[in-house]
Amino acid sequence: MAQTTLTPTETFSAAREAHRVESGQKFFGDAKYAGSDSCKSCHEKQYGEWKNTWHSKMQRLATPDVVVGDFNNRIVTYKDVAIKDKDGHPAKDKDGKEIKLTFQVRAHREGDKFFFTVLDQDNPANNQTYEIYKALGGKWDQQYEIKVGDNLLPGILRWSVANNGWIVNSYRPDEWVIADGTPDGRPRKPEELPKNRFAEAKCSGCHTTGNDFYKDEAGVWKAKPNGTSEMAVACERCHGPASKHVAEAEEAKAAGKKLAPEATTIVHPLKDLNSLQQLEMCAQCHGRHSNKEIPDINFQLGFRPGDVDMTTRARFWNYSSTPKHSENHYFWVNDWAARNRQQWQDFTKSKHFSKAGMSCLTCHTFHGEWENAQLRMKPEQLCVSCHASGGYAKRPNAEMFKDSPMEKAGVQCVDCHMPKIGYRSDKTATKPHPWDVTAHTFMVAKPELELRQEIRSSCTSCHVEGNKLASGAQAPAFDINTLDVVLKQKQSMTRAEIDAVEAVLTKAEQGKSAEAKKLMADARGKLNFVLLDGSMGFHNQEKAMNYIAEARKLAEKAVKSK
């Protein structure tokens, strides 16, 4: 970790004594977007750091150095797709049965340009070819957008980086062909593609910066720059529209003065925003939602860093409050995230949010140097910087876990408390989807959740046949029933032993001697070490039982000394 990168604990004291941003609306007023290039001349180092993040690469033109998918005349087969009719409803035959088609798409390249062709096997004259205009992402998946008129539309192709193949059930294959009585249907013509799925209504609110969005006279959503717009999650997405700041900086430079950071119209999220403001800033994109007032679009409008009204602007998706499969299938039945880009939904359920007052920026950083996933420290260092007796949490989790069998095997806090129970990529023709999304509730997904509600448990990631931990150790394979029994037995045993010591301490309370009181205090100290750890011995069963045994001996001595 670089010296310039703050630790999680240090982020709490990084804020200025009085937060100068009451709300983003009041602070920025009518400021417009100036573009990241306007930041570069004064903030070259920070600009370079941003360019190294995936935020800067969220949308790029589809050039050979950007495209990672295989466009070498690859044929992608979409099997048994329940298609939609021209009005966007499930297509049905004359008997009212759902129509399913199997069709193919060819991914191909001509020079430095990339294309896909939706094929009609029985009538090639109906083939429809589209040129790739933009590529989105490329770390986990890479999605591609085409132009339809002057709008953008996510194409049918999505490449899985982890599986090194084309995903066979994304993106919305049901909207690319129409039933015509043949097994593969007829490819839709450009004018038949769903206008309500244009990126300007569904994607661009998060994947671009500096745009305003409006519906034209034909009822189609469009984007227009509010100053300078960018194909990226750019500087001003988190720091706010910079036109006034740029003018203030130029004025100060002309006067030979230094611009005071605390007196200019730009936001430093860590210094100028409180933890709730920081969290809502990230929730703009990292919380899957629809616009609360305009259900046509899947993003809020008008939010500025410093605002705390995301739940007024956005209707955040979950499992429990909507019957729509198109929304609730992104979540487990307990409302935990089962897919990506739902960190807000998870984090607001955590004690990190409700009790500790943390935000995304407590653990993640976007400037300076960072570890994988833009963490301030390596995961094995990050958690224990707070979760130790002398840390911010004041809990002896690190001390309890030390020298446990799990620690020796290479298990880390995040393996259980941030399990990979969600996924970004979907299945390809040869591989199932990877589990590549970590939970942000920080609650252990116990085996009982998998048994009772079919929610993937924390334990399942490691305890499967042939799985090796990062340390190289072989995790013993257990079925989910055995894991459930083992966890409950260990915790029940620990609880029973604690109860037994508490009973002895109750007897000792009758004693009045100073020696008895000291022995009781020492005994409670031993018990509190186990209780404050909170895992009921699961972090380290042997150490927990040793502490409890020592507490019992002290309690029994206190009884005798009364």
XYZ file of C-alpha atoms in Angstrom, residues 156-476:
321
model
C -27.251 -9.604 -28.606
C -23.601 -10.596 -28.100
C -21.919 -10.567 -24.693
C -18.451 -12.014 -24.120
C -17.505 -13.731 -20.852
C -13.895 -12.922 -20.011
C -13.732 -15.545 -17.242
C -15.155 -18.328 -19.440
C -13.468 -17.089 -22.621
C -16.606 -17.573 -24.663
C -19.869 -16.074 -25.865
C -22.685 -16.060 -23.335
C -25.600 -18.044 -24.763
C -28.531 -16.498 -22.896
C -27.643 -12.800 -23.066
C -28.299 -10.160 -24.151
C -32.094 -10.467 -24.572
C -32.027 -12.992 -27.424
C -35.830 -13.068 -27.295
C -35.930 -9.639 -28.954
C -33.822 -10.368 -32.057
C -36.023 -12.785 -34.033
C -39.720 -13.038 -34.912
C -41.732 -16.232 -35.361
C -42.430 -17.086 -38.994
C -43.355 -20.764 -38.721
C -39.767 -22.013 -39.078
C -37.551 -23.469 -36.309
C -35.269 -20.430 -36.237
C -37.750 -17.681 -37.058
C -36.860 -14.535 -38.977
C -34.246 -12.001 -37.835
C -35.800 -8.673 -36.917
C -35.107 -5.747 -39.193
C -33.534 -2.633 -37.628
C -36.883 -0.844 -37.551
C -38.408 -3.821 -35.689
C -35.916 -3.767 -32.826
C -37.392 -2.619 -29.495
C -37.000 1.137 -29.123
C -37.751 0.921 -25.409
C -34.455 -0.951 -24.970
C -32.302 1.800 -26.425
C -29.248 2.555 -24.296
C -30.445 6.114 -23.795
C -33.296 4.697 -21.685
C -31.569 1.790 -19.975
C -27.768 1.984 -19.892
C -26.329 5.406 -20.632
C -27.432 7.014 -17.378
C -24.660 5.096 -15.620
C -22.181 4.370 -18.390
C -21.716 7.981 -19.489
C -21.060 11.300 -17.753
C -22.403 14.756 -18.557
C -25.556 13.854 -20.431
C -29.132 14.966 -19.979
C -31.878 12.636 -21.207
C -35.209 13.466 -22.779
C -37.976 11.867 -24.808
C -38.400 13.202 -28.336
C -41.668 13.801 -30.181
C -41.702 10.202 -31.385
C -41.501 8.950 -27.797
C -37.891 7.782 -28.122
C -35.353 8.547 -25.394
C -32.362 10.625 -26.451
C -29.206 11.958 -24.816
C -27.835 15.473 -25.113
C -24.672 16.912 -23.525
C -25.030 19.197 -20.517
C -21.802 20.923 -21.419
C -19.316 18.190 -22.330
C -20.354 14.537 -22.233
C -18.107 11.477 -22.080
C -18.314 7.766 -22.831
C -17.131 6.819 -19.344
C -17.762 7.016 -15.639
C -15.627 10.129 -15.603
C -14.217 12.547 -13.021
C -17.385 14.631 -12.754
C -19.568 11.647 -11.944
C -18.054 11.690 -8.431
C -16.653 15.223 -8.180
C -19.622 17.000 -9.763
C -20.030 19.248 -12.843
C -16.844 21.284 -13.048
C -17.568 24.344 -15.202
C -17.553 26.744 -12.239
C -14.485 25.093 -10.723
C -12.585 25.413 -14.006
C -13.525 29.098 -14.254
C -12.467 29.659 -10.631
C -9.142 27.915 -11.244
C -8.465 29.981 -14.369
C -9.337 33.192 -12.534
C -7.034 32.334 -9.633
C -4.222 31.454 -12.016
C -4.613 34.746 -13.872
C -4.433 36.600 -10.544
C -1.357 34.659 -9.469
C -3.225 33.097 -6.555
C -3.585 29.550 -5.344
C -7.118 28.186 -5.469
C -8.204 27.066 -1.982
C -9.646 23.517 -2.237
C -12.276 24.228 0.385
C -13.533 27.336 -1.403
C -14.172 26.147 -4.936
C -17.182 24.575 -6.654
C -15.978 20.992 -6.848
C -16.375 18.084 -4.442
C -13.647 16.024 -2.825
C -15.848 13.055 -1.802
C -13.684 11.930 1.107
C -13.186 15.396 2.561
C -16.342 17.265 1.632
C -19.041 14.609 1.967
C -20.268 12.667 4.967
C -20.566 8.883 4.804
C -24.218 8.925 3.691
C -23.440 11.397 0.904
C -20.512 9.215 -0.184
C -22.685 6.112 -0.238
C -25.453 7.738 -2.265
C -22.880 9.026 -4.730
C -21.912 5.412 -5.454
C -25.561 4.309 -5.439
C -26.095 6.277 -8.659
C -24.745 3.234 -10.479
C -23.964 0.533 -7.913
C -27.597 -0.010 -6.957
C -29.791 -1.522 -9.668
C -32.886 0.643 -10.028
C -35.463 2.333 -12.227
C -36.410 5.978 -12.246
C -39.052 6.466 -9.563
C -41.150 8.955 -11.542
C -40.393 7.802 -15.095
C -40.596 3.979 -15.231
C -39.403 4.004 -18.872
C -35.808 4.579 -17.796
C -33.505 2.532 -15.582
C -31.583 5.329 -13.930
C -32.187 8.430 -11.859
C -32.009 11.919 -13.330
C -30.371 15.026 -11.916
C -28.453 13.648 -8.930
C -25.319 15.559 -7.927
C -22.574 14.489 -5.487
C -23.648 15.722 -2.066
C -27.337 14.872 -2.520
C -28.950 12.285 -0.247
C -32.200 11.722 -2.120
C -31.451 8.666 -4.228
C -34.442 6.807 -2.770
C -36.639 9.722 -3.882
C -35.189 9.714 -7.378
C -34.861 5.944 -7.795
C -36.924 2.834 -7.145
C -34.308 0.321 -6.089
C -34.994 -3.216 -7.220
C -35.281 -6.165 -4.835
C -36.946 -9.554 -4.578
C -39.622 -8.964 -1.999
C -41.571 -6.004 -3.336
C -42.050 -6.734 -7.028
C -43.714 -9.607 -8.881
C -41.672 -8.801 -12.001
C -39.301 -11.643 -12.815
C -37.301 -9.178 -14.924
C -36.366 -7.444 -11.659
C -36.596 -9.923 -8.807
C -34.453 -12.613 -10.471
C -31.413 -10.451 -9.751
C -31.839 -11.216 -6.029
C -32.053 -14.106 -3.620
C -35.376 -14.534 -1.832
C -34.015 -12.727 1.258
C -33.238 -9.663 -0.901
C -29.487 -10.235 -0.937
C -27.867 -9.562 -4.297
C -27.556 -12.564 -6.611
C -26.102 -10.554 -9.491
C -23.691 -7.672 -9.983
C -24.108 -3.906 -9.560
C -26.268 -4.185 -6.450
C -23.781 -3.223 -3.754
C -26.101 -0.489 -2.453
C -28.880 -2.997 -1.790
C -26.463 -5.237 0.127
C -24.464 -2.592 1.964
C -27.482 -0.793 3.408
C -28.414 -4.071 5.146
C -25.022 -4.249 6.872
C -23.895 -3.049 10.275
C -21.040 -1.320 8.484
C -23.718 1.085 7.262
C -26.287 1.111 10.064
C -23.923 0.995 13.040
C -20.374 1.917 12.035
C -21.248 4.788 9.675
C -19.012 3.483 6.920
C -19.303 4.117 3.201
C -17.902 2.538 0.047
C -14.918 4.887 0.316
C -13.954 3.434 3.687
C -12.532 0.382 1.941
C -12.268 1.429 -1.716
C -10.122 4.153 -3.227
C -9.861 5.624 -6.699
C -6.675 7.658 -6.380
C -3.198 6.853 -5.122
C -2.381 3.161 -5.282
C -4.748 0.309 -4.622
C -4.982 -3.428 -4.447
C -7.292 -5.601 -6.541
C -10.874 -4.264 -6.749
C -9.468 -0.835 -5.871
C -9.199 -1.740 -2.204
C -7.145 0.466 0.110
C -5.300 -2.572 1.440
C -5.110 -6.277 0.688
C -8.196 -8.095 1.965
C -6.259 -9.930 4.665
C -5.027 -6.564 5.982
C -8.161 -4.541 5.383
C -10.568 -6.307 7.753
C -8.169 -6.692 10.676
C -7.252 -3.012 10.550
C -10.639 -2.458 12.241
C -11.676 -5.875 13.530
C -9.157 -6.278 16.335
C -9.235 -5.450 20.036
C -7.373 -2.201 19.416
C -9.069 -1.446 16.097
C -12.018 0.773 15.270
C -14.534 -2.051 15.841
C -13.026 -2.923 19.262
C -13.683 -6.605 18.650
C -11.025 -9.324 18.988
C -11.831 -11.025 15.683
C -8.223 -10.927 14.480
C -6.884 -12.285 17.768
C -9.465 -15.083 17.874
C -8.890 -16.111 14.256
C -5.092 -16.130 14.579
C -3.539 -19.617 14.405
C -6.908 -21.252 13.752
C -7.071 -24.198 11.323
C -8.845 -21.926 8.812
C -6.159 -19.248 9.012
C -3.449 -21.863 8.560
C -5.303 -23.146 5.485
C -5.332 -19.660 3.967
C -8.966 -18.768 4.620
C -9.551 -15.005 4.787
C -12.328 -12.956 6.383
C -13.865 -12.200 2.995
C -14.224 -15.880 2.113
C -17.027 -16.200 4.668
C -18.202 -12.625 5.253
C -18.072 -11.529 1.604
C -18.747 -14.822 -0.145
C -19.070 -15.048 -3.882
C -22.781 -15.787 -4.012
C -23.617 -13.704 -7.078
C -22.496 -13.622 -10.675
C -21.889 -11.203 -13.542
C -21.101 -13.471 -16.460
C -23.640 -16.039 -17.493
C -23.150 -19.480 -18.983
C -21.427 -20.106 -22.280
C -21.871 -23.094 -24.595
C -19.244 -25.066 -22.670
C -19.147 -23.642 -19.134
C -21.625 -22.670 -16.402
C -21.646 -19.149 -15.093
C -18.844 -18.346 -12.640
C -19.610 -17.169 -9.124
C -17.741 -13.879 -9.307
C -19.763 -11.328 -7.294
C -18.976 -10.847 -3.610
C -21.759 -10.124 -1.141
C -21.644 -6.732 0.579
C -23.953 -7.443 3.521
C -20.882 -8.723 5.435
C -23.145 -11.370 6.936
C -22.172 -15.014 6.668
C -24.485 -16.911 4.344
C -24.957 -19.941 6.590
C -25.642 -23.436 5.219
C -29.189 -23.249 6.592
C -29.962 -20.516 4.050
C -29.007 -22.893 1.265
C -31.017 -25.735 2.777
C -34.162 -23.734 3.486
C -34.162 -20.991 0.833
C -31.689 -22.234 -1.812
C -29.421 -19.245 -1.213
C -25.814 -20.116 -2.013
C -23.933 -20.402 1.279
C -20.511 -19.029 2.168
C -19.300 -22.578 2.801
C -20.188 -23.914 -0.650
C -17.468 -21.912 -2.392
C -14.691 -23.851 -0.652
C -16.069 -27.183 0.516
C -16.591 -28.860 -2.835
C -14.731 -31.795 -4.323
C -11.360 -30.868 -5.793
C -11.425 -27.242 -4.727
C -8.182 -25.686 -3.556
C -7.851 -22.510 -1.536
C -5.640 -19.622 -2.591
C -2.951 -21.026 -0.280
C -2.975 -24.288 -2.216
C -4.611 -26.199 0.637
C -7.276 -28.739 -0.249
C -10.579 -27.832 1.385
C -12.389 -30.914 2.701
